[in-house]
Amino acid sequence: AAASAATVVHALGDDAPRTLADDVLDGLTAPFKELPPKHLYDDHGSRLFAEICELPEYYPTRTERQILVERSGELADLTGASELVELGAGYATKTRVLLDALDAAGSLRRYVPFDVSEPPIREAGDEIAARYGIAVHGIVGDFERDLGLIPGAGGPRLLAILGGTLGNLPPGSRRHFLRRLAGLLDDDGWLLIGVDLVKDPAVLERAYNDAAGVTSQFNRNVLRVVNRELDADFPVDEYEHVAFFDREHEWIDIRLRATRDHVVTIGALDLAVPFRAREELRTEISSKFTRRRLEDDLAAAGLRLERLLTDGEDLFGLALCRP
Ligand code: AVJ
């Protein structure tokens, strides 16, 4: 039945601070300090990321959108999908293109947006339910943990993870995660993955070191999140944003570098963490792909690459895969 408002299911609730506390405790006491990138996306971080997507240096978002604009009809015809499940949906701006195509093909019945942040799911979900007259089942959760909340497929499913989100996972976790995604698909299901492609390191590095400094703000925001949520005292302005292309691993390595010796107190954990001047804390990796590497990862997860749709300059790819 057509619904005019989105249903939203929550997996995070009271658990979210616990996850952050565990990650901070593990990450800041490890031999090389590290925090997982999902904590970058509080409300402020989500807004900063939306700003990044509009930056002239940050080509992935507009390139992916352009590929979707050009090839969504083909994706709709190939998949005949009756439902779109989208991991890391955010405001679903690019998704509209895909929804339009599935709607035009006449197969669309349900949209299942999944994200760590609730406001985008609710806003975009309500609007999409009303506009397409389809059921919208939103899920607020952590997709490394809460995939079980995704309902069973009610017809050919298109499971999408766009924007290069998959690239945040290190190679081993990525294969493991792909295997779990394969488990959400029946034989008639499809997986659509947005992958940033290996290219001139100068172009890559520029995308993560924008002239306006928005990426630096976004990166350092994770320290504000820890300060607020765990009663910590990171001197946010005394950390520098660092992002470089690691040619061996083919990923952008994103870090925060302390500019002086200091000790950070994390009240909620009763923890004191010393930082040396120039010591770095990794906040994100963003893997870049070649077709070969993608195929190897997919094979390890029991998936195969049906099409790799790219833009004219091979900046970004949309990989359509099947079990
Ligand atoms: C959301 C993970 C795809 O890796 O390009 C952008 C995040 N970090 N600028 C990316 C990000 C810094 C983005 N992903």
Short mmCIF file of C-alpha atoms and ligand atoms in Angstrom, two decimals:
data_model
loop_
_atom_site.label_atom_id
_atom_site.label_comp_id
_atom_site.label_asym_id
_atom_site.label_seq_id
_atom_site.Cartn_x
_atom_site.Cartn_y
_atom_site.Cartn_z
CA ALA A 1 0.00 0.00 0.00
CA ALA A 2 1.18 3.51 -0.73
CA ALA A 3 2.29 5.39 2.37
CA SER A 4 2.54 9.14 2.69
CA ALA A 5 5.04 9.17 5.56
CA ALA A 6 8.19 7.22 6.24
CA THR A 7 8.36 4.61 8.98
CA VAL A 8 11.64 4.98 10.88
CA VAL A 9 13.18 2.21 12.97
CA HIS A 10 15.97 3.03 15.45
CA ALA A 11 18.88 0.81 16.31
CA LEU A 12 21.07 3.41 17.96
CA GLY A 13 19.26 5.17 20.77
CA ASP A 14 21.04 4.77 24.09
CA ASP A 15 23.69 2.60 22.53
CA ALA A 16 25.35 5.28 20.43
CA PRO A 17 27.43 6.86 23.22
CA ARG A 18 28.56 3.38 24.26
CA THR A 19 29.88 2.67 20.78
CA LEU A 20 31.76 5.97 20.80
CA ALA A 21 33.16 5.26 24.27
CA ASP A 22 34.35 1.79 23.22
CA ASP A 23 35.89 3.13 20.01
CA VAL A 24 37.63 5.98 21.82
CA LEU A 25 38.95 3.68 24.53
CA ASP A 26 40.29 1.18 21.98
CA GLY A 27 41.49 3.75 19.48
CA LEU A 28 43.26 6.17 21.76
CA THR A 29 45.13 3.51 23.73
CA ALA A 30 46.33 1.64 20.61
CA PRO A 31 50.01 1.84 19.54
CA PHE A 32 49.01 4.08 16.62
CA LYS A 33 46.06 6.22 17.65
CA GLU A 34 42.94 5.88 15.54
CA LEU A 35 39.21 6.71 15.57
CA PRO A 36 36.65 5.14 13.21
CA PRO A 37 35.21 7.58 10.64
CA LYS A 38 31.56 7.01 11.54
CA HIS A 39 31.92 9.40 14.49
CA LEU A 40 32.62 12.26 12.08
CA TYR A 41 28.89 12.42 11.28
CA ASP A 42 27.06 14.15 14.11
CA ASP A 43 24.59 16.82 12.91
CA HIS A 44 27.36 19.39 12.44
CA GLY A 45 29.64 16.84 10.76
CA SER A 46 26.86 15.78 8.39
CA ARG A 47 26.36 19.39 7.38
CA LEU A 48 30.10 19.86 6.84
CA PHE A 49 30.19 16.73 4.71
CA ALA A 50 27.33 18.09 2.61
CA GLU A 51 29.47 21.21 2.10
CA ILE A 52 32.44 19.07 1.06
CA CYS A 53 30.27 17.48 -1.61
CA GLU A 54 29.85 20.89 -3.26
CA LEU A 55 33.53 21.86 -3.20
CA PRO A 56 35.25 22.39 -6.56
CA GLU A 57 38.11 20.03 -5.57
CA TYR A 58 35.79 17.24 -4.41
CA TYR A 59 34.87 15.50 -7.68
CA PRO A 60 33.32 12.23 -6.35
CA THR A 61 29.82 13.50 -5.56
CA ARG A 62 29.14 15.36 -8.78
CA THR A 63 30.82 12.69 -10.89
CA GLU A 64 28.74 9.94 -9.34
CA ARG A 65 25.61 12.04 -9.78
CA GLN A 66 26.47 12.57 -13.45
CA ILE A 67 26.94 8.82 -13.98
CA LEU A 68 23.57 8.22 -12.31
CA VAL A 69 21.90 10.85 -14.48
CA GLU A 70 23.30 9.22 -17.62
CA ARG A 71 22.86 5.57 -16.68
CA SER A 72 19.94 5.22 -14.27
CA GLY A 73 17.57 4.16 -17.04
CA GLU A 74 19.93 1.35 -17.92
CA LEU A 75 20.24 0.34 -14.25
CA ALA A 76 16.45 0.27 -13.88
CA ASP A 77 16.01 -1.84 -17.02
CA LEU A 78 18.77 -4.26 -16.09
CA THR A 79 17.68 -4.81 -12.51
CA GLY A 80 13.89 -4.51 -12.72
CA ALA A 81 14.16 -3.66 -9.04
CA SER A 82 11.01 -3.31 -6.96
CA GLU A 83 12.88 -2.00 -3.95
CA LEU A 84 15.89 0.18 -3.36
CA VAL A 85 17.79 -0.35 -0.11
CA GLU A 86 20.35 2.39 0.41
CA LEU A 87 23.15 2.24 2.98
CA GLY A 88 24.46 5.65 4.08
CA ALA A 89 21.50 7.31 2.38
CA GLY A 90 21.95 10.77 3.95
CA TYR A 91 19.60 13.26 2.29
CA ALA A 92 19.20 10.89 -0.66
CA THR A 93 19.95 13.63 -3.17
CA LYS A 94 21.62 11.38 -5.73
CA THR A 95 19.12 8.65 -4.98
CA ARG A 96 16.28 10.66 -6.52
CA VAL A 97 17.79 10.06 -9.92
CA LEU A 98 17.68 6.31 -9.38
CA LEU A 99 14.20 6.44 -7.84
CA ASP A 100 12.95 8.44 -10.85
CA ALA A 101 14.28 5.78 -13.21
CA LEU A 102 12.83 2.86 -11.22
CA ASP A 103 9.55 4.74 -10.95
CA ALA A 104 9.49 5.36 -14.70
CA ALA A 105 10.19 1.66 -15.32
CA GLY A 106 7.09 0.95 -13.21
CA SER A 107 8.77 -1.56 -10.91
CA LEU A 108 9.31 0.55 -7.77
CA ARG A 109 7.40 -0.42 -4.60
CA ARG A 110 9.60 0.39 -1.61
CA TYR A 111 12.58 2.48 -0.51
CA VAL A 112 14.66 1.48 2.52
CA PRO A 113 17.12 4.23 3.52
CA PHE A 114 19.67 3.30 6.20
CA ASP A 115 21.87 5.91 7.89
CA VAL A 116 23.57 6.75 11.22
CA SER A 117 21.87 10.12 11.30
CA GLU A 118 18.11 10.40 11.76
CA PRO A 119 17.07 13.85 10.44
CA PRO A 120 18.02 13.17 6.82
CA ILE A 121 16.23 9.81 6.85
CA ARG A 122 13.05 11.34 8.19
CA GLU A 123 13.01 14.42 5.98
CA ALA A 124 13.97 12.70 2.74
CA GLY A 125 11.89 9.63 3.64
CA ASP A 126 8.63 11.55 4.11
CA GLU A 127 9.17 13.46 0.92
CA ILE A 128 9.96 10.34 -1.09
CA ALA A 129 6.97 8.44 0.31
CA ALA A 130 4.66 11.28 -0.72
CA ARG A 131 6.22 11.95 -4.09
CA TYR A 132 6.41 8.38 -5.42
CA GLY A 133 3.53 6.92 -3.46
CA ILE A 134 5.72 4.08 -2.23
CA ALA A 135 6.43 2.56 1.17
CA VAL A 136 9.49 4.03 2.88
CA HIS A 137 11.06 2.03 5.67
CA GLY A 138 13.89 4.08 7.22
CA ILE A 139 16.50 2.55 9.49
CA VAL A 140 18.74 4.59 11.79
CA GLY A 141 21.69 2.41 12.64
CA ASP A 142 25.30 1.46 12.17
CA PHE A 143 25.58 -0.66 9.06
CA GLU A 144 28.55 -2.55 10.41
CA ARG A 145 26.31 -3.82 13.18
CA ASP A 146 22.62 -3.42 12.41
CA LEU A 147 22.16 -4.91 8.93
CA GLY A 148 19.81 -7.44 10.53
CA LEU A 149 17.15 -4.70 10.73
CA ILE A 150 16.76 -4.68 6.97
CA PRO A 151 13.49 -6.44 6.14
CA GLY A 152 13.34 -9.42 3.78
CA ALA A 153 13.23 -8.57 0.08
CA GLY A 154 9.74 -8.19 -1.33
CA GLY A 155 10.87 -8.64 -4.95
CA PRO A 156 14.04 -7.92 -6.93
CA ARG A 157 16.17 -5.85 -4.59
CA LEU A 158 18.70 -3.20 -5.54
CA LEU A 159 21.05 -2.67 -2.59
CA ALA A 160 23.08 0.51 -3.02
CA ILE A 161 26.05 1.89 -1.15
CA LEU A 162 27.01 5.05 -2.97
CA GLY A 163 29.47 7.89 -2.56
CA GLY A 164 32.57 5.79 -1.93
CA THR A 165 31.44 4.83 1.59
CA LEU A 166 32.77 1.28 1.09
CA GLY A 167 36.24 2.80 0.76
CA ASN A 168 36.21 3.73 4.46
CA LEU A 169 36.65 0.09 5.42
CA PRO A 170 40.12 -1.44 5.45
CA PRO A 171 40.55 -4.32 2.95
CA GLY A 172 39.83 -7.24 5.30
CA SER A 173 36.71 -5.67 6.84
CA ARG A 174 35.63 -4.62 3.37
CA ARG A 175 35.54 -8.20 2.09
CA HIS A 176 33.82 -9.35 5.23
CA PHE A 177 31.25 -6.56 4.85
CA LEU A 178 30.69 -7.36 1.15
CA ARG A 179 29.99 -10.96 2.15
CA ARG A 180 27.35 -9.76 4.60
CA LEU A 181 25.83 -7.56 1.90
CA ALA A 182 25.68 -10.55 -0.44
CA GLY A 183 23.67 -12.25 2.31
CA LEU A 184 20.97 -9.57 1.96
CA LEU A 185 20.39 -10.49 -1.67
CA ASP A 186 18.26 -13.25 -3.17
CA ASP A 187 19.24 -14.71 -6.55
CA ASP A 188 17.38 -11.89 -8.31
CA GLY A 189 19.07 -9.16 -6.23
CA TRP A 190 21.70 -6.62 -7.22
CA LEU A 191 24.36 -4.64 -5.43
CA LEU A 192 25.33 -1.16 -6.64
CA ILE A 193 28.56 0.25 -5.19
CA GLY A 194 30.01 3.70 -5.69
CA VAL A 195 33.79 3.42 -5.89
CA ASP A 196 36.36 6.15 -6.24
CA LEU A 197 38.99 5.13 -8.78
CA VAL A 198 42.79 5.21 -8.61
CA LYS A 199 44.05 8.26 -10.48
CA ASP A 200 46.69 11.01 -10.49
CA PRO A 201 47.65 11.42 -6.80
CA ALA A 202 47.62 15.21 -7.17
CA VAL A 203 43.92 15.13 -8.10
CA LEU A 204 43.19 12.76 -5.21
CA GLU A 205 45.12 14.79 -2.67
CA ARG A 206 43.48 18.04 -3.75
CA ALA A 207 40.04 16.52 -3.12
CA TYR A 208 40.98 15.94 0.54
CA ASN A 209 42.89 19.19 1.08
CA ASP A 210 40.45 21.82 -0.18
CA ALA A 211 41.49 25.46 -0.30
CA ALA A 212 38.52 26.61 1.79
CA GLY A 213 39.50 24.28 4.63
CA VAL A 214 36.11 22.59 4.93
CA THR A 215 37.67 19.12 5.03
CA SER A 216 39.92 20.26 7.86
CA GLN A 217 36.86 21.49 9.80
CA PHE A 218 35.07 18.21 9.10
CA ASN A 219 38.04 16.15 10.25
CA ARG A 220 38.64 18.12 13.43
CA ASN A 221 34.92 17.99 14.27
CA VAL A 222 35.42 14.44 15.51
CA LEU A 223 37.40 15.91 18.41
CA ARG A 224 34.45 18.17 19.24
CA VAL A 225 32.20 15.11 19.24
CA VAL A 226 34.48 13.35 21.74
CA ASN A 227 34.75 16.51 23.87
CA ARG A 228 30.98 16.87 24.01
CA GLU A 229 29.90 13.25 24.35
CA LEU A 230 32.65 11.97 26.62
CA ASP A 231 33.56 15.05 28.61
CA ALA A 232 37.00 15.36 27.02
CA ASP A 233 39.26 18.37 26.52
CA PHE A 234 40.91 18.02 23.11
CA PRO A 235 42.35 21.43 22.13
CA VAL A 236 40.67 21.25 18.73
CA ASP A 237 42.45 24.26 17.23
CA GLU A 238 45.82 22.77 18.03
CA TYR A 239 45.40 19.88 15.63
CA GLU A 240 46.26 20.06 11.94
CA HIS A 241 44.42 18.26 9.18
CA VAL A 242 46.63 15.82 7.24
CA ALA A 243 45.54 13.89 4.13
CA PHE A 244 47.83 12.11 1.66
CA PHE A 245 47.62 9.32 -0.91
CA ASP A 246 49.29 6.13 0.30
CA ARG A 247 50.49 4.63 -3.00
CA GLU A 248 51.17 1.22 -1.61
CA HIS A 249 47.68 0.72 -0.15
CA GLU A 250 45.98 2.94 -2.72
CA TRP A 251 44.04 4.86 -0.10
CA ILE A 252 43.83 8.41 1.13
CA ASP A 253 45.07 8.39 4.69
CA ILE A 254 43.41 11.09 6.81
CA ARG A 255 44.83 12.12 10.14
CA LEU A 256 44.92 14.82 12.80
CA ARG A 257 48.37 15.97 13.89
CA ALA A 258 48.93 17.48 17.35
CA THR A 259 50.96 20.67 17.14
CA ARG A 260 52.38 20.42 20.68
CA ASP A 261 52.93 18.01 23.59
CA HIS A 262 49.81 17.73 25.73
CA VAL A 263 47.63 15.34 27.70
CA VAL A 264 43.95 14.92 26.82
CA THR A 265 41.60 14.02 29.64
CA ILE A 266 38.52 11.98 28.77
CA GLY A 267 36.25 12.39 31.78
CA ALA A 268 33.67 9.74 30.93
CA LEU A 269 36.40 7.13 30.55
CA ASP A 270 38.53 8.29 33.43
CA LEU A 271 41.36 8.27 30.94
CA ALA A 272 44.36 10.54 30.29
CA VAL A 273 45.89 10.28 26.82
CA PRO A 274 49.30 11.84 26.17
CA PHE A 275 50.03 13.29 22.72
CA ARG A 276 53.53 14.23 21.59
CA ALA A 277 54.09 17.25 19.34
CA ARG A 278 53.51 16.08 15.71
CA GLU A 279 51.93 12.83 16.85
CA GLU A 280 49.11 11.75 14.55
CA LEU A 281 45.71 10.23 15.08
CA ARG A 282 44.13 8.47 12.08
CA THR A 283 40.50 9.41 11.54
CA GLU A 284 39.75 7.86 8.15
CA ILE A 285 41.04 5.90 5.20
CA SER A 286 39.37 6.34 1.83
CA SER A 287 40.29 3.52 -0.52
CA LYS A 288 40.60 4.05 -4.26
CA PHE A 289 39.88 1.16 -6.62
CA THR A 290 41.06 -0.40 -9.84
CA ARG A 291 38.71 -2.77 -11.69
CA ARG A 292 41.03 -5.62 -10.81
CA ARG A 293 40.98 -4.93 -7.08
CA LEU A 294 37.25 -4.51 -7.08
CA GLU A 295 36.77 -7.84 -8.88
CA ASP A 296 39.04 -9.59 -6.40
CA ASP A 297 37.12 -8.16 -3.43
CA LEU A 298 33.79 -9.11 -4.97
CA ALA A 299 34.95 -12.63 -5.78
CA ALA A 300 36.04 -13.08 -2.16
CA ALA A 301 32.47 -12.20 -1.17
CA GLY A 302 30.81 -14.49 -3.71
CA LEU A 303 29.76 -11.62 -5.96
CA ARG A 304 30.57 -10.79 -9.55
CA LEU A 305 30.89 -7.53 -11.40
CA GLU A 306 28.18 -7.19 -14.04
CA ARG A 307 28.99 -3.62 -15.18
CA LEU A 308 31.41 -0.91 -14.11
CA LEU A 309 29.86 2.38 -15.18
CA THR A 310 32.32 5.29 -15.22
CA ASP A 311 32.47 8.90 -16.32
CA GLY A 312 34.46 9.93 -19.39
CA GLU A 313 37.60 10.64 -17.36
CA ASP A 314 37.46 7.45 -15.25
CA LEU A 315 37.34 9.47 -12.04
CA PHE A 316 34.59 7.49 -10.35
CA GLY A 317 32.79 4.19 -10.87
CA LEU A 318 29.40 2.67 -10.20
CA ALA A 319 29.81 -1.06 -9.89
CA LEU A 320 26.71 -3.15 -10.55
CA CYS A 321 27.21 -6.59 -9.02
CA ARG A 322 25.18 -9.78 -8.56
CA PRO A 323 25.36 -12.88 -6.45
C1 AVJ B 1 31.94 9.66 2.65
C2 AVJ B 1 33.78 8.19 2.92
C3 AVJ B 1 32.99 8.72 0.74
O1 AVJ B 1 36.10 9.22 1.61
O2 AVJ B 1 35.61 10.74 0.15
C4 AVJ B 1 35.38 13.29 2.27
C5 AVJ B 1 34.44 11.10 3.27
N1 AVJ B 1 36.34 12.53 4.03
N2 AVJ B 1 36.37 14.12 2.61
C6 AVJ B 1 35.38 10.12 1.19
C7 AVJ B 1 35.36 12.27 3.18
C8 AVJ B 1 36.95 13.66 3.68
C9 AVJ B 1 34.10 10.46 1.96
N3 AVJ B 1 33.21 9.27 2.09
#
